[in-house]
CSV table of C-alpha atoms in Angstrom, one decimal:
chain,number,residue,atom,x,y,z
A,1,MET,CA,0.0,0.0,0.0
A,2,SER,CA,1.4,3.4,-1.0
A,3,CYS,CA,1.4,6.5,1.2
A,4,PRO,CA,-1.0,9.3,0.1
A,5,SER,CA,1.7,11.5,-1.3
A,6,SER,CA,-0.1,12.9,-4.2
A,7,SER,CA,-3.0,15.4,-4.0
A,8,GLY,CA,-5.1,13.1,-6.1
A,9,ARG,CA,-4.7,10.3,-3.6
A,10,SER,CA,-5.4,12.7,-0.7
A,11,ALA,CA,-8.6,13.9,-2.4
A,12,GLU,CA,-9.7,10.3,-2.9
A,13,LEU,CA,-9.2,9.6,0.8
A,14,LEU,CA,-11.1,12.7,1.8
A,15,GLN,CA,-14.1,11.7,-0.4
A,16,ASN,CA,-14.2,8.3,1.2
A,17,ALA,CA,-13.9,9.6,4.8
A,18,THR,CA,-16.9,9.9,7.1
A,19,ASN,CA,-18.9,13.0,6.4
A,20,VAL,CA,-18.6,15.2,9.5
A,21,ASP,CA,-20.1,18.3,7.8
A,22,GLN,CA,-23.5,17.3,9.2
A,23,TYR,CA,-22.4,18.5,12.7
A,24,PHE,CA,-21.4,22.0,11.5
A,25,THR,CA,-23.3,25.0,10.1
A,26,ALA,CA,-24.3,24.5,6.5
A,27,GLY,CA,-23.2,27.0,3.9
A,28,SER,CA,-26.8,28.3,3.6
A,29,GLY,CA,-26.6,29.5,7.2
A,30,LYS,CA,-28.9,26.7,8.3
A,31,THR,CA,-27.7,25.1,11.6
A,32,GLN,CA,-27.3,21.4,11.7
A,33,PRO,CA,-28.0,19.1,14.7
A,34,VAL,CA,-25.5,19.4,17.6
A,35,LEU,CA,-23.3,16.4,18.1
A,36,PHE,CA,-23.8,16.3,21.8
A,37,PRO,CA,-27.2,18.0,22.6
A,38,SER,CA,-26.4,18.1,26.3
A,39,LEU,CA,-23.4,20.4,25.6
A,40,ALA,CA,-25.3,22.9,23.4
A,41,SER,CA,-24.7,26.5,24.6
A,42,ALA,CA,-28.4,27.1,25.1
A,43,ASN,CA,-28.5,24.2,27.6
A,44,MET,CA,-25.4,25.4,29.4
A,45,ASP,CA,-26.4,29.0,29.8
A,46,GLN,CA,-30.0,28.4,31.0
A,47,ASP,CA,-29.2,28.0,34.7
A,48,LEU,CA,-26.7,30.9,35.0
A,49,THR,CA,-27.2,34.1,37.0
A,50,PRO,CA,-27.5,37.3,35.0
A,51,GLU,CA,-24.0,38.3,36.1
A,52,PHE,CA,-22.4,35.1,34.8
A,53,SER,CA,-24.5,35.3,31.6
A,54,VAL,CA,-23.2,38.8,30.8
A,55,CYS,CA,-19.7,37.8,31.6
A,56,PHE,CA,-19.8,34.8,29.3
A,57,LYS,CA,-21.3,36.9,26.6
A,58,LYS,CA,-18.3,39.2,26.8
A,59,PHE,CA,-16.0,36.2,26.1
A,60,THR,CA,-17.4,36.0,22.6
A,61,LYS,CA,-16.5,39.5,21.6
A,62,LYS,CA,-13.6,40.2,19.3
A,63,ASP,CA,-11.8,42.9,21.3
A,64,PRO,CA,-9.1,41.4,23.5
A,65,VAL,CA,-9.5,44.2,26.1
A,66,THR,CA,-13.1,43.2,26.5
A,67,LYS,CA,-12.2,39.6,27.0
A,68,ILE,CA,-9.5,40.4,29.5
A,69,LYS,CA,-11.9,42.6,31.5
A,70,ALA,CA,-14.5,39.8,31.3
A,71,LEU,CA,-11.9,37.3,32.7
A,72,GLN,CA,-11.2,39.6,35.6
A,73,GLU,CA,-14.9,40.0,36.2
A,74,PHE,CA,-15.3,36.2,36.1
A,75,LYS,CA,-12.6,35.8,38.6
A,76,GLU,CA,-14.4,38.2,41.0
A,77,LEU,CA,-17.7,36.4,40.4
A,78,VAL,CA,-16.2,33.1,41.4
A,79,LYS,CA,-14.7,34.6,44.5
A,80,THR,CA,-17.8,36.4,45.7
A,81,GLY,CA,-20.6,34.2,44.2
A,82,SER,CA,-22.4,31.4,45.9
A,83,VAL,CA,-21.2,27.8,45.5
A,84,ASP,CA,-24.4,26.9,43.6
A,85,ASP,CA,-24.0,29.7,41.1
A,86,VAL,CA,-20.3,28.9,40.5
A,87,GLU,CA,-21.1,25.2,40.0
A,88,ALA,CA,-23.8,26.1,37.5
A,89,ALA,CA,-21.3,28.2,35.6
A,90,LEU,CA,-18.6,25.5,35.3
A,91,PRO,CA,-19.9,23.8,32.1
A,92,SER,CA,-20.1,27.2,30.3
A,93,TRP,CA,-16.7,28.1,31.6
A,94,ALA,CA,-15.2,24.9,30.3
A,95,ASN,CA,-16.7,25.7,26.9
A,96,HIS,CA,-15.4,29.3,26.8
A,97,TYR,CA,-12.0,28.3,28.3
A,98,GLN,CA,-11.2,26.1,25.3
A,99,ALA,CA,-11.7,29.1,22.9
A,100,LEU,CA,-9.9,31.6,25.2
A,101,THR,CA,-6.8,29.4,25.4
A,102,PHE,CA,-6.4,29.5,21.6
A,103,ASP,CA,-7.1,33.3,21.3
A,104,CYS,CA,-4.6,35.1,19.0
A,105,ASP,CA,-3.8,37.7,21.7
A,106,HIS,CA,-1.3,36.4,24.3
A,107,ARG,CA,-2.8,38.6,27.0
A,108,VAL,CA,-6.1,36.8,26.7
A,109,ARG,CA,-4.5,33.4,26.8
A,110,GLU,CA,-2.5,34.4,29.9
A,111,ALA,CA,-5.5,35.9,31.7
A,112,ALA,CA,-7.5,32.7,31.0
A,113,GLN,CA,-4.9,30.7,32.9
């Protein structure tokens, strides 16, 4: 068996691979079913306090300064919030943390740690 060293062979392998596009947004803007419905962001954010919801909304903004301020705000909410509120926020935090650790701004990545 030869290695897929040519672009033709690579294209053939890609065509035969399992279709994973069904789990992502289609080109027409129509959203497809979520792979793990229990991890959908709507499910994660429904039990949050308004303070945590606003904070997590800021994590999705493009401006790195906004994200850094939101991380500082999140840190204070964890320190001063009730244990139940913080526990309810953990699934959402895990989801946002993954994105924040790959942010292009090093200050955001550092603040996330």
